[in-house]
PDB file of C-alpha atoms in Angstrom:
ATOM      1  CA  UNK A   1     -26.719  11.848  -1.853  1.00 70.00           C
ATOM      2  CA  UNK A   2     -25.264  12.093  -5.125  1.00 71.00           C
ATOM      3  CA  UNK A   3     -27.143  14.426  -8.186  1.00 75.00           C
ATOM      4  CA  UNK A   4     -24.872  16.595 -10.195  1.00 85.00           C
ATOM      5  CA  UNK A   5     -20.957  16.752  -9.851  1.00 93.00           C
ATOM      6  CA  UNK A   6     -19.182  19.089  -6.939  1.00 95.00           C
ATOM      7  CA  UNK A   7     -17.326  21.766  -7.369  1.00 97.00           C
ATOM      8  CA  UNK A   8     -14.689  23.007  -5.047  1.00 97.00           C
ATOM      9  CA  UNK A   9     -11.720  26.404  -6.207  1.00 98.00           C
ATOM     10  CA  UNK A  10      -9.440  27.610  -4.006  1.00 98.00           C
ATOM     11  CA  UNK A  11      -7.307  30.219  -5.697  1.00 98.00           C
ATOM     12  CA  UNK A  12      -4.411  30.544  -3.822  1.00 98.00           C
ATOM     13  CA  UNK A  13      -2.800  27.100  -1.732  1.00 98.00           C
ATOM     14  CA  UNK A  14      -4.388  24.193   0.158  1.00 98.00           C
ATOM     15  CA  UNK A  15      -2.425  23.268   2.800  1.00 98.00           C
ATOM     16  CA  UNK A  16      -3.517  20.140   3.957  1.00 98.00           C
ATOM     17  CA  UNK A  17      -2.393  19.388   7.820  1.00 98.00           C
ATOM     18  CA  UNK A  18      -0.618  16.216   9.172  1.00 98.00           C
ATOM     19  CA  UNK A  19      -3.707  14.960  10.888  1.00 95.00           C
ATOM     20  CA  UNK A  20      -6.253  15.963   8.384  1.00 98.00           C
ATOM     21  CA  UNK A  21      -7.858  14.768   5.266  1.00 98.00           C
ATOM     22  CA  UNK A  22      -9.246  16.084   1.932  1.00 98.00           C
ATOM     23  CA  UNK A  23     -11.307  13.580  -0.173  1.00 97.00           C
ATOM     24  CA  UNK A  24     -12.459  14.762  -3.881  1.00 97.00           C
ATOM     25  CA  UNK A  25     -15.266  12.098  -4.864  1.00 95.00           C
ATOM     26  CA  UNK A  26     -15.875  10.172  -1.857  1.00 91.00           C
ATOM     27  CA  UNK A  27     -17.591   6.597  -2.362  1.00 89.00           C
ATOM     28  CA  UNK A  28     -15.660   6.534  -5.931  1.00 84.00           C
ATOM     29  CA  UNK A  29     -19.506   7.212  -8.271  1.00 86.00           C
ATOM     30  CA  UNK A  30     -19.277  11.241  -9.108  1.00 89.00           C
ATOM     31  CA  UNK A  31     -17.752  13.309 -11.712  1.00 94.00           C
ATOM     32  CA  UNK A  32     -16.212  16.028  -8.570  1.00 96.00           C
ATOM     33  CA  UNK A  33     -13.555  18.453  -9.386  1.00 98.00           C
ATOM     34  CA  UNK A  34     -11.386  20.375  -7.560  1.00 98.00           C
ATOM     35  CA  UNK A  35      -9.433  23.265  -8.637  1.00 98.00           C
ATOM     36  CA  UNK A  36      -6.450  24.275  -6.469  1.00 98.00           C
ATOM     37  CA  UNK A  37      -4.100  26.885  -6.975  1.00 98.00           C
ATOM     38  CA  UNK A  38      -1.105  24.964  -4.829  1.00 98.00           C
ATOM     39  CA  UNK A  39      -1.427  21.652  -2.818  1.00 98.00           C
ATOM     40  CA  UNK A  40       1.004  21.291   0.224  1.00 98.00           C
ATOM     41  CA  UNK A  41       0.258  18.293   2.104  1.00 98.00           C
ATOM     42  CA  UNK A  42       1.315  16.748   4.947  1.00 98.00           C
ATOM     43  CA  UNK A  43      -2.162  14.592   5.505  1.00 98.00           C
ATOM     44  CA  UNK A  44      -4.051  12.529   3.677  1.00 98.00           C
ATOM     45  CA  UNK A  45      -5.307  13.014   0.015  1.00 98.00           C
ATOM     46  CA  UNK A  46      -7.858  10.771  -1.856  1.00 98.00           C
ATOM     47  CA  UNK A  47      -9.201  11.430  -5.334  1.00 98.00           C
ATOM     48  CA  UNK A  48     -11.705   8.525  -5.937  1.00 97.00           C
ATOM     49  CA  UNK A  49     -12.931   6.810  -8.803  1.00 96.00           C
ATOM     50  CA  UNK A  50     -13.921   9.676 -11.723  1.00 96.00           C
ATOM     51  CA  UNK A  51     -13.144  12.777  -9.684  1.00 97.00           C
ATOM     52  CA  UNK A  52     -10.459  15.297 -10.644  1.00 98.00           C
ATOM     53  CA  UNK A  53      -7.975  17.105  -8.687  1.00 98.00           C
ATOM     54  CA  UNK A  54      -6.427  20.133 -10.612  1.00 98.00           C
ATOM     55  CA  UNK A  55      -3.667  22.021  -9.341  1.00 98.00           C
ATOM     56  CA  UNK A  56      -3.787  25.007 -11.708  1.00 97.00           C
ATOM     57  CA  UNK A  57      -0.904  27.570 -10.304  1.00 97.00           C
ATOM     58  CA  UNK A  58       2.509  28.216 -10.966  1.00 93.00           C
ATOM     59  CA  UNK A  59       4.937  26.948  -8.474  1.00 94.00           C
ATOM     60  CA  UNK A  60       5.953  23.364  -7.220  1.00 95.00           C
ATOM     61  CA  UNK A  61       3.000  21.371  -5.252  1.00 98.00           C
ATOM     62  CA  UNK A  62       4.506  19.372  -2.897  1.00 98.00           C
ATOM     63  CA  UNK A  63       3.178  16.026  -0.486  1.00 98.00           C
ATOM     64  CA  UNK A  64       4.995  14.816   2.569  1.00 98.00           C
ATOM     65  CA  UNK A  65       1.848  12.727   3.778  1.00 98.00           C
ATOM     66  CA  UNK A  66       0.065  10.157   1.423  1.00 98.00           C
ATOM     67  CA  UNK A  67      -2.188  11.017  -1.777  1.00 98.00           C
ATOM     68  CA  UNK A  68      -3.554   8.267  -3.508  1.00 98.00           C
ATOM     69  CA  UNK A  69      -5.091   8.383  -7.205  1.00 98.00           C
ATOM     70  CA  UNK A  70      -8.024   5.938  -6.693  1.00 97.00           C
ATOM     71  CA  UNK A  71      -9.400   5.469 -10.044  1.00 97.00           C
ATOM     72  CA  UNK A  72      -9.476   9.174 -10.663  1.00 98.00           C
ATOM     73  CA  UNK A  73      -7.282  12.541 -12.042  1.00 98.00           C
ATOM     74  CA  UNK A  74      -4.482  14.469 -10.698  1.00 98.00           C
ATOM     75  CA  UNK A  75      -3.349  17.376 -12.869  1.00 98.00           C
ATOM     76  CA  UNK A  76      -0.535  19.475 -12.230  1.00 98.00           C
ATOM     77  CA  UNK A  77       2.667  21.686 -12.806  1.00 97.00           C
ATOM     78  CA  UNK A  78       6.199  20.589 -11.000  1.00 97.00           C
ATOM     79  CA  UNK A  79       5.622  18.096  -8.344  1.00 98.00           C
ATOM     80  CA  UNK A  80       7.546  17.267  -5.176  1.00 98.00           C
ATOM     81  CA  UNK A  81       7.314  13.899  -3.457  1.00 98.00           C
ATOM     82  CA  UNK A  82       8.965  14.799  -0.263  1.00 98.00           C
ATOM     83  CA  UNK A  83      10.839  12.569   2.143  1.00 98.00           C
ATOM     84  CA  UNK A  84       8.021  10.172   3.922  1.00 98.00           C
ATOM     85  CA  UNK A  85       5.987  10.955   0.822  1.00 98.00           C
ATOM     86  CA  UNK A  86       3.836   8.264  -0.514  1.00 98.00           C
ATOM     87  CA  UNK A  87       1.712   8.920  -3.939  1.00 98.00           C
ATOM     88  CA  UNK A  88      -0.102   6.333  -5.347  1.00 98.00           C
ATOM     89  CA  UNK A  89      -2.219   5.393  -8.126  1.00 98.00           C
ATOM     90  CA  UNK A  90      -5.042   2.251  -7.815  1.00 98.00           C
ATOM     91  CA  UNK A  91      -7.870   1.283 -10.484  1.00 97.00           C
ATOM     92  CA  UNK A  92      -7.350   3.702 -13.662  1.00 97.00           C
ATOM     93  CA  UNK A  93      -5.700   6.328 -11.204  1.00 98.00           C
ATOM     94  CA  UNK A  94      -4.197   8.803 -13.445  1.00 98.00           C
ATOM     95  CA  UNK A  95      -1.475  11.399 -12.914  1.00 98.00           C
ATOM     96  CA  UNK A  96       0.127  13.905 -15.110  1.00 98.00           C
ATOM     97  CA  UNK A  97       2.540  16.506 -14.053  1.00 98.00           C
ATOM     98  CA  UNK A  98       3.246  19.550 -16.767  1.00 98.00           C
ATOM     99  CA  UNK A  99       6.640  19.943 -15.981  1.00 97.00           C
ATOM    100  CA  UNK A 100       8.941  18.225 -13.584  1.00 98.00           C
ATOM    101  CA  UNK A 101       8.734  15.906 -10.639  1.00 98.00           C
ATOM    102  CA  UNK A 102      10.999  15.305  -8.035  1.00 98.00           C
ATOM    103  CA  UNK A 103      10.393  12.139  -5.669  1.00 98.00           C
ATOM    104  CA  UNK A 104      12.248  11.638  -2.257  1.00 98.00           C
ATOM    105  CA  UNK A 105       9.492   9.378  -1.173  1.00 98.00           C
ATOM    106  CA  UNK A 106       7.745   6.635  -2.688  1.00 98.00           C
ATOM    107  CA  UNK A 107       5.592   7.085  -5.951  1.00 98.00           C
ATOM    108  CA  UNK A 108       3.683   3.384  -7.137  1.00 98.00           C
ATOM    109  CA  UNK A 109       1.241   2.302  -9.166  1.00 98.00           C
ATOM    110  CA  UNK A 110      -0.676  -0.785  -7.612  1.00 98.00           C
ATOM    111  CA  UNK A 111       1.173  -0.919  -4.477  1.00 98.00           C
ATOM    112  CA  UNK A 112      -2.497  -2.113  -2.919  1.00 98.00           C
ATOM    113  CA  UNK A 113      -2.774  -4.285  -5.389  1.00 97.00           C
ATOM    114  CA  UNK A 114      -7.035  -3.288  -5.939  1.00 95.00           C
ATOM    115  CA  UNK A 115      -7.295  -4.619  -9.528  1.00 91.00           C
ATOM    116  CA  UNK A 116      -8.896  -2.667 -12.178  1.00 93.00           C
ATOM    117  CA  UNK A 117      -8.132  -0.957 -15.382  1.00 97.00           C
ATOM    118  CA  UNK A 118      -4.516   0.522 -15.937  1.00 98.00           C
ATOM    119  CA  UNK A 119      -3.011   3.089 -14.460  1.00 98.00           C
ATOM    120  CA  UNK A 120      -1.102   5.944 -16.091  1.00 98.00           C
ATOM    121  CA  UNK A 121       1.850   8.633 -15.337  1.00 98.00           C
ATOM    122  CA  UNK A 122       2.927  11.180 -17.351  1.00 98.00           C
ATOM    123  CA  UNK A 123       5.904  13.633 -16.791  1.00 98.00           C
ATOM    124  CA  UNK A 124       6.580  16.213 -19.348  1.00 98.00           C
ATOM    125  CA  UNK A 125       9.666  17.116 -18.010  1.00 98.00           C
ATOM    126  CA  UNK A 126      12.405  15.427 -15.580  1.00 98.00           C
ATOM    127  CA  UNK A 127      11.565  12.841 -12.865  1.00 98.00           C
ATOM    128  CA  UNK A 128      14.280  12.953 -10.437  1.00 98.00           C
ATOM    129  CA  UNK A 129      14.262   9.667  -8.383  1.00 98.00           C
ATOM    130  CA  UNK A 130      16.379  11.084  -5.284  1.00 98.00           C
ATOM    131  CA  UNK A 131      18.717   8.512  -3.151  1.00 98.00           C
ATOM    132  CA  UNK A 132      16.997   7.103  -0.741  1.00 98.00           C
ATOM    133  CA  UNK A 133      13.738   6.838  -3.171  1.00 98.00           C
ATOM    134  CA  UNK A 134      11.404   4.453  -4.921  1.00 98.00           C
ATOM    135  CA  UNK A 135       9.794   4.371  -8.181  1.00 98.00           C
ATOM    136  CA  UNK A 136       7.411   1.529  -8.844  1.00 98.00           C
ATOM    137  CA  UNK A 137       5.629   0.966 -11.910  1.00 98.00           C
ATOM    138  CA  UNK A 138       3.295  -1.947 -11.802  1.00 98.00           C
ATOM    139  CA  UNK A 139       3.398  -3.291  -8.181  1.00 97.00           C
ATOM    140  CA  UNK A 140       2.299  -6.998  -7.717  1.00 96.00           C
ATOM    141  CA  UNK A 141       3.131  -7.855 -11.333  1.00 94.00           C
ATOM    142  CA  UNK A 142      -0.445  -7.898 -12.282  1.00 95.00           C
ATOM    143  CA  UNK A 143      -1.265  -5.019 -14.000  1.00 96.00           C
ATOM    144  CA  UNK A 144      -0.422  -2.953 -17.355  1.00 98.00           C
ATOM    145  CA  UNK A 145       0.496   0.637 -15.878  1.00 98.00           C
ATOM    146  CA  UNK A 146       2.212   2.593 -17.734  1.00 98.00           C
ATOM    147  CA  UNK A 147       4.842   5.503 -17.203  1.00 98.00           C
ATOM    148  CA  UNK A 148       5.723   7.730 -19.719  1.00 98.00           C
ATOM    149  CA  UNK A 149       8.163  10.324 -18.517  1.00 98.00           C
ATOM    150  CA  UNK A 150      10.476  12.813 -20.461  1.00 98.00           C
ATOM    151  CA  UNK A 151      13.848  12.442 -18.813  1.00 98.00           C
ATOM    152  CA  UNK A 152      14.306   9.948 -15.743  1.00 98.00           C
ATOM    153  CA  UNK A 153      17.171  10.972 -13.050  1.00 98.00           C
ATOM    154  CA  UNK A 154      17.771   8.210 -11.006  1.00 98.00           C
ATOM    155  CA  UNK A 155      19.590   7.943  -7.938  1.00 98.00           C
ATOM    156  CA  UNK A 156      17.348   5.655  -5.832  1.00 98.00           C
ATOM    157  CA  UNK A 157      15.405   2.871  -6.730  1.00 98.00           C
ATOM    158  CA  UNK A 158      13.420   1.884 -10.015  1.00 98.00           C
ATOM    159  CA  UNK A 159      11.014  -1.046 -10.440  1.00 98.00           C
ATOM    160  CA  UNK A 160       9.312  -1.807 -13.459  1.00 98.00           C
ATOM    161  CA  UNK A 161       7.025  -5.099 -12.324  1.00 98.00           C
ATOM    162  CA  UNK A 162       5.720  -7.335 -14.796  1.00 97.00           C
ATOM    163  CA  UNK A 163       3.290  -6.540 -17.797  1.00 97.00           C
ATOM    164  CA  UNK A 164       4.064  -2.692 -16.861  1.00 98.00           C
ATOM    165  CA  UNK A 165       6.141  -0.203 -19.031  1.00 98.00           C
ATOM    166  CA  UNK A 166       8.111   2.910 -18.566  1.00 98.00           C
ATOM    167  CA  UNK A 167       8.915   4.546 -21.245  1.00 98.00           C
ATOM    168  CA  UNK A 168      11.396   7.428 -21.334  1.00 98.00           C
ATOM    169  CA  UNK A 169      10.184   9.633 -24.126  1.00 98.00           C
ATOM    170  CA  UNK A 170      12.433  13.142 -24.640  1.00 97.00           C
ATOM    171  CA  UNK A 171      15.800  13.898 -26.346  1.00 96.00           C
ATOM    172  CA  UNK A 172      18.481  14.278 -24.049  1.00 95.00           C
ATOM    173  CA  UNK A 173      20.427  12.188 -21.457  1.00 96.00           C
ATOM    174  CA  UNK A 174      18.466   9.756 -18.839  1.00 98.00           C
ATOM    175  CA  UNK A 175      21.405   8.502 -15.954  1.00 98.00           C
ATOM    176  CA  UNK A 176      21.378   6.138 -13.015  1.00 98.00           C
ATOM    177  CA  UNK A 177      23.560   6.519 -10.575  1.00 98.00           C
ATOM    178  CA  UNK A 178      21.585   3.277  -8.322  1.00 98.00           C
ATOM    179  CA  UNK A 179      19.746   0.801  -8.834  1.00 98.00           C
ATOM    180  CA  UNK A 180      16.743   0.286 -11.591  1.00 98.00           C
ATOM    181  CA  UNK A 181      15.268  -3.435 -11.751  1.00 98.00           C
ATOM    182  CA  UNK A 182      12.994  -4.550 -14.729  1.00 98.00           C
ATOM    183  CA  UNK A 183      11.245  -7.343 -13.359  1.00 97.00           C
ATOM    184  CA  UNK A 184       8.910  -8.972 -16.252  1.00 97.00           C
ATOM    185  CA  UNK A 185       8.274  -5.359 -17.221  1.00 98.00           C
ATOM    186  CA  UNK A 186       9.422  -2.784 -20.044  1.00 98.00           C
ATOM    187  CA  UNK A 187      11.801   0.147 -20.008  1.00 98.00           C
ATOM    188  CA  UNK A 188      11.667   2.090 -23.612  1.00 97.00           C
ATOM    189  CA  UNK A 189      14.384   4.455 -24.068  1.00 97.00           C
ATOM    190  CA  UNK A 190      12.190   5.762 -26.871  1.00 95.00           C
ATOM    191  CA  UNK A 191      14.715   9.246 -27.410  1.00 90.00           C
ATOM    192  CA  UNK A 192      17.514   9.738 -25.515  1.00 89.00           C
ATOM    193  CA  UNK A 193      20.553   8.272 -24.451  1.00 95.00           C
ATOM    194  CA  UNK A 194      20.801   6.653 -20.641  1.00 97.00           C
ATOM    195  CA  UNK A 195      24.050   6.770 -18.923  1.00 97.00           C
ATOM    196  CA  UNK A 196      24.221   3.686 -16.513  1.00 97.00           C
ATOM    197  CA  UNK A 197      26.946   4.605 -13.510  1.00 98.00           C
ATOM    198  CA  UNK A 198      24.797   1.893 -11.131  1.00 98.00           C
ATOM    199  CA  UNK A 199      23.188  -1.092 -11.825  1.00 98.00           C
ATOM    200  CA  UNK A 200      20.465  -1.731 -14.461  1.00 97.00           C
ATOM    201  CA  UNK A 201      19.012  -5.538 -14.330  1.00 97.00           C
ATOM    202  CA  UNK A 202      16.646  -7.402 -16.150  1.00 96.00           C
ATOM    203  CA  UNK A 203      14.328 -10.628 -14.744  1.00 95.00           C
ATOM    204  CA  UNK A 204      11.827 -12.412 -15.362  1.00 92.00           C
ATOM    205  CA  UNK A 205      11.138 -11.754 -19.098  1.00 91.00           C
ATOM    206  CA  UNK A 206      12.279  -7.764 -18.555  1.00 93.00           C
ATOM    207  CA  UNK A 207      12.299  -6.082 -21.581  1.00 93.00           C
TER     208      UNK A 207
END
């Protein structure tokens, strides 16, 4: 029906069921926000193409179901991808997370491979990459995501596809313990130092 953009606060925490589903911006054509206190899901999240999803609270959101970034805005303070986790940005999806994430799931950019502009991840803090984990940056080696994180803690698995960058951008000491691949694509230790105790490999034009 469109008209003007929707507006949806909840000041305390969403909890979002295994079998349900919240959408922010259906049909991917409105300007809809939402402005959460805490998000813990265990469903399905979708933030389509120019809505936002603000989580505004103090305290760690966390996702054990899917949430995918579909060409619009997820906001928020420490992040947990949990175990089973998926988070995913598509089409100009955009995350950034004021403070630190921690991913025992997967978290990708492009993993459905839907075209469009860039998408962007920003991590003012720490992203711990857990054993067991992935990290993609550019899925499909078609796009030019980017990931700009503070400190990377790696102990699962880092790709960094082609034409996509990750740049690690604070003072202080990025480590991997695993495995982190750069496969056509760009890791920028732009600050730091990184400690390498696994295995750090370049193909395909890696940078």
């Amino acid at each position: 029906l469109q008209g003007g953009a929707n507006t949806l606060t909840v000041t305390g925490t969403l909890t979002n069921n295994a079998t349900d589903t919240v959408s922010i911006g259906a049909n991917n054509d409105t300007s809809d926000v939402a402005n959460v206190g805490l998000l813990a899901n265990s469903g399905i999240v979708t933030v389509g193409t120019g809505a936002t999803l603000n989580l505004t609270s103090a305290g760690t959101d966390t996702n054990g179901g899917a949430i995918t970034i579909d060409g619009g805005t997820l906001d928020t303070g420490s992040f947990t991808n949990s175990t089973g986790g998926t988070l995913d940005l598509e089409q100009k999806g955009t995350l950034t997370v004021t403070g630190n994430l921690t991913n025992s799931g997967a978290l990708t950019t492009n993993i459905a491979n839907l075209g469009g502009a860039a998408n962007t991840i920003t991590v003012t803090g720490t992203l711990t990459n857990n054993g067991g984990a992935n990290l993609t940056i550019g899925a499909n080696n078609d796009t030019t995501d980017t990931a700009s994180v503070g400190l990377l803690s790696n102990a699962g698995t880092v790709t960094v596809d082609k034409g996509a960058t990750l740049n690690l951008t604070s003072a202080g000491a990025d480590t991997n313990s695993n495995a982190i691949a750069v496969n056509g694509g760009t890791l920028n230790v732009q600050a730091g130092s990184l400690t390498n105790s696994g295995t750090l490999d370049l193909e395909q034009k890696g940078t």
